[in-house]
Coordinates of C-alpha atoms in Angstrom, one line a residue:
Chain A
X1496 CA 16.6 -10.0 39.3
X1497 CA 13.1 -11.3 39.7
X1498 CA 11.0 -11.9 36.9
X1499 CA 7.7 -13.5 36.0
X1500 CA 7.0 -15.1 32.7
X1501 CA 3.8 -15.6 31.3
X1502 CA 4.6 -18.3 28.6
X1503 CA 2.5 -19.6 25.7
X1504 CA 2.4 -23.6 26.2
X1505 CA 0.7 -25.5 23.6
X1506 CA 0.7 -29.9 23.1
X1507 CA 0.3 -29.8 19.7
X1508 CA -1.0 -28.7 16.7
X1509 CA -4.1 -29.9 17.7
X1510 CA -4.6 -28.7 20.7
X1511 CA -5.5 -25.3 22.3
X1512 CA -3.3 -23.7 23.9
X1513 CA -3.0 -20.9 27.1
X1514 CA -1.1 -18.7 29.0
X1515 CA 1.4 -20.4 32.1
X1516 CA 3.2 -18.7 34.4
X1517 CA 6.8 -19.0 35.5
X1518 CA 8.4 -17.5 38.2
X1519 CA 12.1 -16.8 38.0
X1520 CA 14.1 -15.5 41.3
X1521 CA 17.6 -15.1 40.1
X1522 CA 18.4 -13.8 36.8
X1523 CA 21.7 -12.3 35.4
X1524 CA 21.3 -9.0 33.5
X1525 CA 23.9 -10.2 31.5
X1526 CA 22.7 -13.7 30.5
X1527 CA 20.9 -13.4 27.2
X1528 CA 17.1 -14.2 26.6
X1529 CA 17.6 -17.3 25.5
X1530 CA 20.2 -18.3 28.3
X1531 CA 17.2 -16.9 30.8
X1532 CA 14.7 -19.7 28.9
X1533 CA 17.7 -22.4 29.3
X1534 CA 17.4 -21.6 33.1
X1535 CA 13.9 -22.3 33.3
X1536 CA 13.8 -24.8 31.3
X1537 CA 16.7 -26.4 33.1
X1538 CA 14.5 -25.4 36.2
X1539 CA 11.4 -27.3 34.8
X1540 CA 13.5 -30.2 34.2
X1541 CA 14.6 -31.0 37.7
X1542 CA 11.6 -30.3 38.6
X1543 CA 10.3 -32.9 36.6
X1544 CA 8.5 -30.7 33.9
X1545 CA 7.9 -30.5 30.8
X1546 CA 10.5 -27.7 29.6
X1547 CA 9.7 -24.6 27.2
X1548 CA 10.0 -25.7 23.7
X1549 CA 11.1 -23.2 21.4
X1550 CA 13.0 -22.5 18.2
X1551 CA 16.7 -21.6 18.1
X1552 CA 20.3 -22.1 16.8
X1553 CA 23.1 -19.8 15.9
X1554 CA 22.4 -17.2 19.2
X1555 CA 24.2 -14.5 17.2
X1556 CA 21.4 -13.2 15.3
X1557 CA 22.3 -14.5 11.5
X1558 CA 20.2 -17.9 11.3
X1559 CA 16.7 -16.9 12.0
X1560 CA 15.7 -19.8 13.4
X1561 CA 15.0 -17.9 17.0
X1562 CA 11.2 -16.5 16.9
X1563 CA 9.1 -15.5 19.8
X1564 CA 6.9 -12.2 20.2
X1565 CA 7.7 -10.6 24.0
X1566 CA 5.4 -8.3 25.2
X1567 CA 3.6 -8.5 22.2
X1568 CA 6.4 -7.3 19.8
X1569 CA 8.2 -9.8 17.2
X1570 CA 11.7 -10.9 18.5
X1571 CA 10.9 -8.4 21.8
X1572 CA 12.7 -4.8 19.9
X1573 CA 11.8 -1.5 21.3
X1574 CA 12.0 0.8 18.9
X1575 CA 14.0 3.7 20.9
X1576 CA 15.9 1.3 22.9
X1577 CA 17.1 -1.7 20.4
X1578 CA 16.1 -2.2 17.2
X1579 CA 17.4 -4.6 14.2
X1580 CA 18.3 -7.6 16.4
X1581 CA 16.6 -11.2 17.0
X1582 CA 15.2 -12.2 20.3
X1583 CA 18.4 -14.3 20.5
X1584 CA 20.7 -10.9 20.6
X1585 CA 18.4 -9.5 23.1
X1586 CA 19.9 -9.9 27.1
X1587 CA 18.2 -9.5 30.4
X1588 CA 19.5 -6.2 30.7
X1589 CA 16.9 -4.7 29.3
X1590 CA 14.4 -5.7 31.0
X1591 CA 13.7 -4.5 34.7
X1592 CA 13.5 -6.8 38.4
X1593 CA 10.1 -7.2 38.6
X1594 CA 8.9 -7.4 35.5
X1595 CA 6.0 -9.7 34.0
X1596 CA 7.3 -10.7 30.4
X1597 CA 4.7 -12.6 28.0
X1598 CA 6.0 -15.0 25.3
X1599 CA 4.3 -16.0 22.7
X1600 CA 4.8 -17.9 18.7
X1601 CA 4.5 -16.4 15.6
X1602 CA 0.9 -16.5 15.1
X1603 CA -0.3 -16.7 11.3
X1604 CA -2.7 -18.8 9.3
X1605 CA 0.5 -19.9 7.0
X1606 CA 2.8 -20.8 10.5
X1607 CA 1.0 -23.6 12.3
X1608 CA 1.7 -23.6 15.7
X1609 CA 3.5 -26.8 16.3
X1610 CA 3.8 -26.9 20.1
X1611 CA 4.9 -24.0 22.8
X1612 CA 6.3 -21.2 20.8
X1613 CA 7.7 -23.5 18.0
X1614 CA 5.7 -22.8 14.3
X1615 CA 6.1 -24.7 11.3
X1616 CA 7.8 -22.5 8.8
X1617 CA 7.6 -24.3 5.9
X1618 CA 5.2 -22.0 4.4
X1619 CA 8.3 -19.9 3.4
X1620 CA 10.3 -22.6 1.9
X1621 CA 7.7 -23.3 -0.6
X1622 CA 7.1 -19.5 -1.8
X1623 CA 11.0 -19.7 -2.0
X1624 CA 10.9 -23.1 -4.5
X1625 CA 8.3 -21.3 -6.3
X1626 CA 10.7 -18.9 -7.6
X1627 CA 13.6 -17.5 -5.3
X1628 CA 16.0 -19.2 -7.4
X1629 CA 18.4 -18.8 -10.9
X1630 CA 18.5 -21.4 -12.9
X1631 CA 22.6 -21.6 -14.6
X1632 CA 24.6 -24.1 -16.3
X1633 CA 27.3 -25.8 -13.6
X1634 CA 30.5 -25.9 -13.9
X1635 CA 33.4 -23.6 -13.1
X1636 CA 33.0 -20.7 -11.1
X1637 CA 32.4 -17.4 -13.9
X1638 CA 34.9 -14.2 -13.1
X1639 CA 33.4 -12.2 -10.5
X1640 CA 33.7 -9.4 -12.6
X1641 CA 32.8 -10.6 -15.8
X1642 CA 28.9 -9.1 -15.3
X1643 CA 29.6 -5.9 -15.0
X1644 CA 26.8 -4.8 -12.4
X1645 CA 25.9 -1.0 -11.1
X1646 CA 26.9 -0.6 -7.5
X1647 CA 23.6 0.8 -6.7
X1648 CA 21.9 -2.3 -7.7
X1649 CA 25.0 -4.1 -5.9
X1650 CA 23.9 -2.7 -2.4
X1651 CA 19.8 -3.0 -3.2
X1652 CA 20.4 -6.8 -4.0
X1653 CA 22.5 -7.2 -1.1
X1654 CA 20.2 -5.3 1.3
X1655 CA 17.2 -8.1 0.2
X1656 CA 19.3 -10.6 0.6
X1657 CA 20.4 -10.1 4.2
X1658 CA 16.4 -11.3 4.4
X1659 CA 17.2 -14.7 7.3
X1660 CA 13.6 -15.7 6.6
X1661 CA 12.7 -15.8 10.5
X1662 CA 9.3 -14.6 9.7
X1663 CA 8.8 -11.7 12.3
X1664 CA 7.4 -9.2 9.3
X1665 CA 4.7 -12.1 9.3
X1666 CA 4.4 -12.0 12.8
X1667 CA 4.3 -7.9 13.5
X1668 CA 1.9 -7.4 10.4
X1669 CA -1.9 -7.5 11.4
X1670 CA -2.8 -8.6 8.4
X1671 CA -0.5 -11.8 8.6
X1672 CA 1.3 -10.9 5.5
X1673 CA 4.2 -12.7 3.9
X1674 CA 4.6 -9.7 1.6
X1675 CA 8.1 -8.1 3.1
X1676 CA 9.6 -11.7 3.4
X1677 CA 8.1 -12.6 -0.4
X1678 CA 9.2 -9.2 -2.4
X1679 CA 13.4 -9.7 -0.3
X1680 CA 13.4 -13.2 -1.6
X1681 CA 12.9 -11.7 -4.8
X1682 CA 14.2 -8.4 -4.6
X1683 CA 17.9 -9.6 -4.1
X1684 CA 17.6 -11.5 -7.8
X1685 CA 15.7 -9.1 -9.7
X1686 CA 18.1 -6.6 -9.1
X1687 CA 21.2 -9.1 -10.8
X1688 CA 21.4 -9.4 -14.0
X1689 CA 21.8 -13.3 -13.2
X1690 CA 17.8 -13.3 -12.4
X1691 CA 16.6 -10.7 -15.4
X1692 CA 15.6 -14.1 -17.4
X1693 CA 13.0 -15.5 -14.7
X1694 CA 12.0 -11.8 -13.4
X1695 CA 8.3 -12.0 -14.4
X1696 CA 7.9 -16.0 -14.0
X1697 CA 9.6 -15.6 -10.9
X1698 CA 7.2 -12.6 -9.1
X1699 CA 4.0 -14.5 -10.6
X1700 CA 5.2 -17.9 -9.3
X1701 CA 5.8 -16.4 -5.8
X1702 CA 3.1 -14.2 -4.8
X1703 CA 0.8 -17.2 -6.2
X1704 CA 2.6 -19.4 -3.4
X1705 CA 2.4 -16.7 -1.2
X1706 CA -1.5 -16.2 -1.9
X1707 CA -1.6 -20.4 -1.1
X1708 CA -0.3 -20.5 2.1
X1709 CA -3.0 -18.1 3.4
X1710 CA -1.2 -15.2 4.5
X1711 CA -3.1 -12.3 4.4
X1712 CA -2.5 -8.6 2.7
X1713 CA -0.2 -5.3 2.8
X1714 CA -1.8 -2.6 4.2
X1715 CA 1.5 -0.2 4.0
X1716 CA 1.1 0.0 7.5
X1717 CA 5.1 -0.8 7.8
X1718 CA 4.7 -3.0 11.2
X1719 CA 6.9 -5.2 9.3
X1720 CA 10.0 -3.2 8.7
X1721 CA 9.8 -1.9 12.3
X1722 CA 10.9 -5.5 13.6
X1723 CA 13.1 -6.8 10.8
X1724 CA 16.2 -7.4 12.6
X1725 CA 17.5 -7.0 8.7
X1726 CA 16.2 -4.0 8.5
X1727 CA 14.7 -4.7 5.2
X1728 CA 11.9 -2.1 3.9
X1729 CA 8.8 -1.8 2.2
X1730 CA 10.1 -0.4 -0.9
X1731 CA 10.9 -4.3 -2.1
X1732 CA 7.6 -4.7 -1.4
X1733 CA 6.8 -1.3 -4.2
X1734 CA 8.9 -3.6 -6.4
X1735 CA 7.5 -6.4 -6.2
X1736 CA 3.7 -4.9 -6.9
X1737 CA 5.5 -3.0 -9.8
X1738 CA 7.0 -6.3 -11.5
X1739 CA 4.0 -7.9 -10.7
X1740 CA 1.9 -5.2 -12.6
X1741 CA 4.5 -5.6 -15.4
X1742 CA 3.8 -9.5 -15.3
X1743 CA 0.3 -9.1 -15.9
X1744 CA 0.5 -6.8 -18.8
X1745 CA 3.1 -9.2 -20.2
X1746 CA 0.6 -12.0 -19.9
X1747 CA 2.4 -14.5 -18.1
X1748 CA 0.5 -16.6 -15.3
X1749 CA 1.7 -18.7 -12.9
X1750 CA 2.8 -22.4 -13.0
X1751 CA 3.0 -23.3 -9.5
Chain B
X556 CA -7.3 -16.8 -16.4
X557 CA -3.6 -15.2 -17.2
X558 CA -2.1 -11.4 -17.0
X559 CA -4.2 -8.4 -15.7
X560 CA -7.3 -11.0 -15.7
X561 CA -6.0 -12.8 -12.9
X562 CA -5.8 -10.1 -11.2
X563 CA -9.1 -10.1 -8.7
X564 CA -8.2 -13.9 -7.4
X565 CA -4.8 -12.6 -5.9
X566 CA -3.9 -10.4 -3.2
X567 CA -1.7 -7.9 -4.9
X568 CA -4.4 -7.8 -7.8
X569 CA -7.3 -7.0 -5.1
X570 CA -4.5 -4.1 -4.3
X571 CA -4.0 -2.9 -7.4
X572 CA -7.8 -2.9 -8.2
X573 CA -8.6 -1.2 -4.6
X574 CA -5.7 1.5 -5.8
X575 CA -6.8 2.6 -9.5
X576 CA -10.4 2.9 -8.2
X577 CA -9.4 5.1 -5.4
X578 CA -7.4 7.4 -7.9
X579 CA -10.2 7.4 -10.2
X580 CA -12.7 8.4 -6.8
X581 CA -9.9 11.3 -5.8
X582 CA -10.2 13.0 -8.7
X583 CA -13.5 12.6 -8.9
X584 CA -12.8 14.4 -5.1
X585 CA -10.4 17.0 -6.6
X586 CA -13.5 18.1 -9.1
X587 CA -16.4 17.9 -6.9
X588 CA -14.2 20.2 -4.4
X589 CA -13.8 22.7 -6.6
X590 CA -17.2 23.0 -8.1
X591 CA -18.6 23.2 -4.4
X592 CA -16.6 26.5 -4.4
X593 CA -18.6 28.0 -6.9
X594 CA -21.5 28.7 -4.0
X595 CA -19.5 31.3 -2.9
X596 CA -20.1 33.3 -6.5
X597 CA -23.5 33.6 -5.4
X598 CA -26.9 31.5 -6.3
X599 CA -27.2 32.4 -10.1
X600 CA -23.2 31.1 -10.5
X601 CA -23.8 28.1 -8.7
X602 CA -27.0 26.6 -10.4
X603 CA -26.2 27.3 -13.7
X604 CA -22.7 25.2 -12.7
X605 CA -25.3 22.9 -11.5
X606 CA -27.4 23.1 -15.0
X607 CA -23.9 22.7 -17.1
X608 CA -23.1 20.0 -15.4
X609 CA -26.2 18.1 -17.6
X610 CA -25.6 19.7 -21.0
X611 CA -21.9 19.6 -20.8
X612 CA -20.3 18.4 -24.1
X613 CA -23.2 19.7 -26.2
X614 CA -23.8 19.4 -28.8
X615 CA -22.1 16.4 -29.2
X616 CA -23.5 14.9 -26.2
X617 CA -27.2 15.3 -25.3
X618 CA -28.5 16.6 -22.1
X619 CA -27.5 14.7 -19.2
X620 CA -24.6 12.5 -21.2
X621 CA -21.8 13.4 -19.4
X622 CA -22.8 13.7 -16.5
X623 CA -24.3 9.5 -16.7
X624 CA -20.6 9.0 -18.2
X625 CA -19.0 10.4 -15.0
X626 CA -21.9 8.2 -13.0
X627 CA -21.0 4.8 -14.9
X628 CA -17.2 5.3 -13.9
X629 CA -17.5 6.8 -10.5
X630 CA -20.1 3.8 -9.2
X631 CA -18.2 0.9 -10.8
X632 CA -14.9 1.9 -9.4
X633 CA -17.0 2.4 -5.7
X634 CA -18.2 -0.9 -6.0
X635 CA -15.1 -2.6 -6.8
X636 CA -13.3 -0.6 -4.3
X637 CA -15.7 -1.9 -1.6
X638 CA -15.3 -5.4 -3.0
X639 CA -11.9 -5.6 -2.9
X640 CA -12.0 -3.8 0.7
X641 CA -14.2 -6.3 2.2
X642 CA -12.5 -9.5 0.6
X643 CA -9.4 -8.4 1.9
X644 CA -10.4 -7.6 5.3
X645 CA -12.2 -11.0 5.1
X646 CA -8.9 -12.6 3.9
X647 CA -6.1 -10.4 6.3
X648 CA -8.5 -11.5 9.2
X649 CA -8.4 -15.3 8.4
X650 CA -4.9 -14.9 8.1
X651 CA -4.5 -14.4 11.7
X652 CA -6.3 -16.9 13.0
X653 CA -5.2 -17.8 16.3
X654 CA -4.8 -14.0 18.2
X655 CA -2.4 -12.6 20.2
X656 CA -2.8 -12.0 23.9
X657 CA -0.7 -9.2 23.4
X658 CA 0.2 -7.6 20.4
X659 CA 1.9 -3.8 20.3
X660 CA 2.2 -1.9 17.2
X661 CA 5.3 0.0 16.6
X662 CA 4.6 2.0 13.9
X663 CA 0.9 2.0 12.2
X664 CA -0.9 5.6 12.6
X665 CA -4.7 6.1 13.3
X666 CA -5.0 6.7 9.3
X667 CA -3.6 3.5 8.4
X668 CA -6.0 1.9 11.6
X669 CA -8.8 3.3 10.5
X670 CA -9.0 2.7 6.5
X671 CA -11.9 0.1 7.2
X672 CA -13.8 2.1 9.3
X673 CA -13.5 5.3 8.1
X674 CA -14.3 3.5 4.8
X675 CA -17.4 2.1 5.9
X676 CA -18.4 5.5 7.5
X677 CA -18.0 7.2 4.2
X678 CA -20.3 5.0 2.5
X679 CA -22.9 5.1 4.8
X680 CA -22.2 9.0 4.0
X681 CA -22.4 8.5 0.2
X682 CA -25.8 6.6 0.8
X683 CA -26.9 9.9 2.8
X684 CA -25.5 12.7 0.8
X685 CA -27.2 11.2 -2.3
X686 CA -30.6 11.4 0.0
X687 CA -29.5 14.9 1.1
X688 CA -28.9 16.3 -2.4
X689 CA -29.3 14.1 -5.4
X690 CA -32.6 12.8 -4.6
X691 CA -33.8 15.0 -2.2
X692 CA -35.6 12.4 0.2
X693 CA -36.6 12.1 3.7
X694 CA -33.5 14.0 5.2
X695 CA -34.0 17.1 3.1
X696 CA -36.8 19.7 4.6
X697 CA -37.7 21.4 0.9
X698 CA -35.7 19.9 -1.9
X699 CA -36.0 21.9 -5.6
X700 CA -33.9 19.9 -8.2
X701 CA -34.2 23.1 -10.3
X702 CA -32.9 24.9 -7.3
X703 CA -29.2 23.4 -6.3
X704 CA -28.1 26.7 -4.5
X705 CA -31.1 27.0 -2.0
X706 CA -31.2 22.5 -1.8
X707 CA -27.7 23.4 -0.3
X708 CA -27.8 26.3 1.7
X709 CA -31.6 25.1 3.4
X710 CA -30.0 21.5 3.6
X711 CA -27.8 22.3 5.9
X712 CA -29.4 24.9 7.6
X713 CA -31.9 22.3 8.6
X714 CA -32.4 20.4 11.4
X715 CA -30.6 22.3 14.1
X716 CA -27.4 21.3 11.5
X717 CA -27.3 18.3 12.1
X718 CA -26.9 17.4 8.5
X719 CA -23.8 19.7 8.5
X720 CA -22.2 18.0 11.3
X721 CA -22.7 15.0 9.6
X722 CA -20.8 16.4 6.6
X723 CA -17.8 17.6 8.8
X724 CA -17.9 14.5 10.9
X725 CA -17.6 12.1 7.3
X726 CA -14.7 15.2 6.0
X727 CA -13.1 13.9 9.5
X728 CA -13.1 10.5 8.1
X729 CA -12.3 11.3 4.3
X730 CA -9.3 13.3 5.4
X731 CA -7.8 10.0 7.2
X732 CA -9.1 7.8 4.6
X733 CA -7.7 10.0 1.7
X734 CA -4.2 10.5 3.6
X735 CA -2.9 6.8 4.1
X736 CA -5.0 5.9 0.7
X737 CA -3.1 8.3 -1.3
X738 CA 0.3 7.3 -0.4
X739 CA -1.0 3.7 -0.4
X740 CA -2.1 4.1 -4.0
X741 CA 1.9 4.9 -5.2
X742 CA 3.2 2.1 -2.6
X743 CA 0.6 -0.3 -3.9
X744 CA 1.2 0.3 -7.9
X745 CA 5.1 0.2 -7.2
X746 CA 5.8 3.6 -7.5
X747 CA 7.6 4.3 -4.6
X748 CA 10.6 4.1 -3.3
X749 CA 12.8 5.5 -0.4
X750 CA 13.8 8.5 -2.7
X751 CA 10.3 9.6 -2.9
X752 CA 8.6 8.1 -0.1
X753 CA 9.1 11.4 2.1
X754 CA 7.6 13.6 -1.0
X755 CA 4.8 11.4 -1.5
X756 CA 3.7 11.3 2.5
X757 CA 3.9 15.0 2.5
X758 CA 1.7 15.1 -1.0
X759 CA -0.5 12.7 0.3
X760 CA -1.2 15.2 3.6
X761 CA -1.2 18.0 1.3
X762 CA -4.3 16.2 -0.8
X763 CA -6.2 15.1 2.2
X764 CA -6.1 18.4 3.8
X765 CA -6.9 20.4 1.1
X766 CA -9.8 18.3 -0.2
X767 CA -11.2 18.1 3.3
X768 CA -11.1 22.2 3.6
X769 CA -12.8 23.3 0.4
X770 CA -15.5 20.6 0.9
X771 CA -16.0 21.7 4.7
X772 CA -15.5 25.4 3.6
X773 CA -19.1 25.0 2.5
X774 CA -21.3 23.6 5.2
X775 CA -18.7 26.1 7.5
X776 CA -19.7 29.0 6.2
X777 CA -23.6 28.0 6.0
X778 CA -23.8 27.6 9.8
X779 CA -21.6 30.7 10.5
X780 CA -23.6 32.8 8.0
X781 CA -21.3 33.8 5.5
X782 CA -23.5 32.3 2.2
X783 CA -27.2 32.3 2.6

């Protein structure tokens, strides 16, 4: 099929960027969205281009290293039609002969757009040394069952930590907000007993990283949930405000 | 500055501050509602509500006490509700600061849209009704502070009612406003969760359009004749 692609090419950080348009004549509904940007960018090359540079790496949906917002939605989801996948899980069937598909980066204050669609995530890694950690003595691995753990909590714990940090909650939120990503990566160990001993540190010591990078605030609008290919929802996000409220009344600040 | 201090230099804390004042500015809502009502037990009823609205708590207060204890919590928690609305704003649109050529929502609602606006509409409102009624200046045609019932019923019988369409048109707005801020106020202070989020949206509906009926219930039944 025929489609035109309106892509988002930037130099540099530095630089402005704008809208360029791509024509492509022959592409398989069953290649995936990715696959289609290899073609063009294999396209560019011969043609003595510069090609498309953007972010991927496993192509099955569990790195989150792929990141682009198509037709103005993070990682390109329709909510009836697909839903809880990366852009790298989406294929060309999908999409219609014809069609005009915009790309564009993540844009937020706290992911600098580095060139094309490529940010610089490194926002997230820092709210994650701030606190998404446990800190245990080495050594041999403990019984698996020697904690004993509700199952409930089990499942909430695992459900944050299927979080692959690709930062489209970020990108969907209009307010820029790092708050689903931030209250996951904290969620999974506040619900362990493993992280009960850093809990309150930990919440103070991330939102205050959060608050750093300049993302902006929840407005329990929910745009984020609605394009987390984890499907990871705001009630981490209750928790987080809850055992941050808790941290306060504890006195404990932050020392990041 | 540690603990519940800190709280108006971070983003959650300018949350938490924007959602106690708004419960504290509901149920100041939930009671100004209700007394409203009390027009409908005719002119006597309603001004001598008015009246024990300023010697409440005697004689342990004196006259007027109460009613300038209700007035030092209800502005405070208006003004820093506003602050921490237009420092957030300020801060969410920063945040973004290179804009989408296209960006869809899938999810957000015209409530959730609209908090902003429909905020800044209802204090422009406030500003006004407090002309209308309180003070009595310029928009009123022949304000009597002794006489609430008739300040109410000529108010907005007015002007072709144009004051009273400017009371339903703000009750528009405070019905939005109170539905996304109510449900808000539980997701923001952590008390939600998917057990109760479907109980708490329907509560939060239930508040907004209850509130916004027995406050429009009044300048309705003014310009269809049914009190005055």
């Amino acid at each position: 099929m025929k489609l035109t692609l309106r892509v988002w090419r930037q130099k540099n950080s530095n630089t402005q960027g704008q809208l360029e348009d791509h024509q492509l004549d022959d592409v398989s509904p069953d290649s995936s969205f990715l696959e289609m940007i290899d073609d063009l960018n294999e396209k560019l090359t011969n043609e003595g281009k510069e090609p498309i540079a953007f972010d991927h790496d496993c192509r099955e949906g569990i790195c989150g290293m792929c990141s682009l917002v198509v037709n103005g939605v993070a990682h390109g989801q329709d909510r009836e039609l697909i839903k809880a996948v990366t852009i790298c899980q989406l294929h060309m069937r999908n999409f219609h002969g014809g069609e005009t598909i915009v790309l564009e980066p993540w844009r937020a204050k706290g992911f600098p757009i580095l060139k094309d669609l490529i940010v610089d995530r490194g926002a997230f890694d820092r709210i994650i040394q701030a606190g998404g950690f446990i800190s245990v003595g080495t050594g041999s691995a403990p019984d698996a069952n020697a904690s004993p753990i509700p199952k409930k909590n089990a499942d909430i714990a695992m459900d944050a930590a299927a979080c692959i940090g690709c930062g489209a909650c970020v990108a969907a939120c209009p307010n820029a907000s790092a708050m689903l990503f931030t209250s996951a990566k904290m969620g999974n160990l506040n619900h362990l007993p493993q992280g009960q001993t850093e809990r309150y540190q930990r919440v103070v010591n991330m939102v205050t990283q959060m608050d750093k990078e300049g993302f902006g605030a929840c407005t329990n609008m929910g745009e984020c949930e609605a394009v987390c290919p984890k499907e990871i929802n705001l009630d981490f996000i209750a928790q987080m405000n809850k055992d941050l409220i808790t941290a306060a009344l504890k006195g404990i600040g932050p020392t990041v | 500055m540690v603990g519940i201090l800190h709280f108006p230099n971070t983003t959650i804390g300018k949350k938490i501050i924007m959602a106690l004042s708004g419960a504290i500015w509901l149920g100041f809502l939930a009671g100004h509602m209700v007394g409203n009502l009390k027009i409908f037990m005719g002119a006597e009823h309603f001004n001598e509500y008015a009246h024990g609205l300023r010697t409440l708590g005697e004689p342990i207060l004196v006259y007027g006490q109460a009613l300038w204890i209700a007035r030092l919590v209800v502005v405070p928690a208006l003004v820093l509700h506003v602050w921490a609305a237009i420092t957030l704003s300020l801060l969410n649109m920063q945040a973004r600061d290179s804009k989408y050529v296209q960006h869809r929502k899938l999810n957000a609602n015209a409530a959730q849209l609209s908090m902003i606006f429909g905020g800044i509409a209802l204090f422009l409102f406030i500003i006004f009704h407090l002309m209308h009624f309180t003070l009595g200046v310029l928009v009123h045609p022949s304000f009597n502070p002794n006489d609430p019932y008739h300040n109410v019923i000529a108010g907005f019988q007015s002007y072709f009612y144009i004051p009273a369409v400017i009371y339903l048109i703000a009750l528009a707005a405070l019905s939005l406003h109170l539905y996304h801020g109510t449900w808000s106020m539980f997701q923001t202070l952590g008390l939600n969760n998917k057990t109760y989020t479907k109980s708490l949206r329907i509560l939060a509906w239930l508040v907004a359009i209850s509130i916004t009926a027995g406050f429009a219930l009044v300048p309705l039944s003014v310009m269809f004749g049914v009190v005055g």
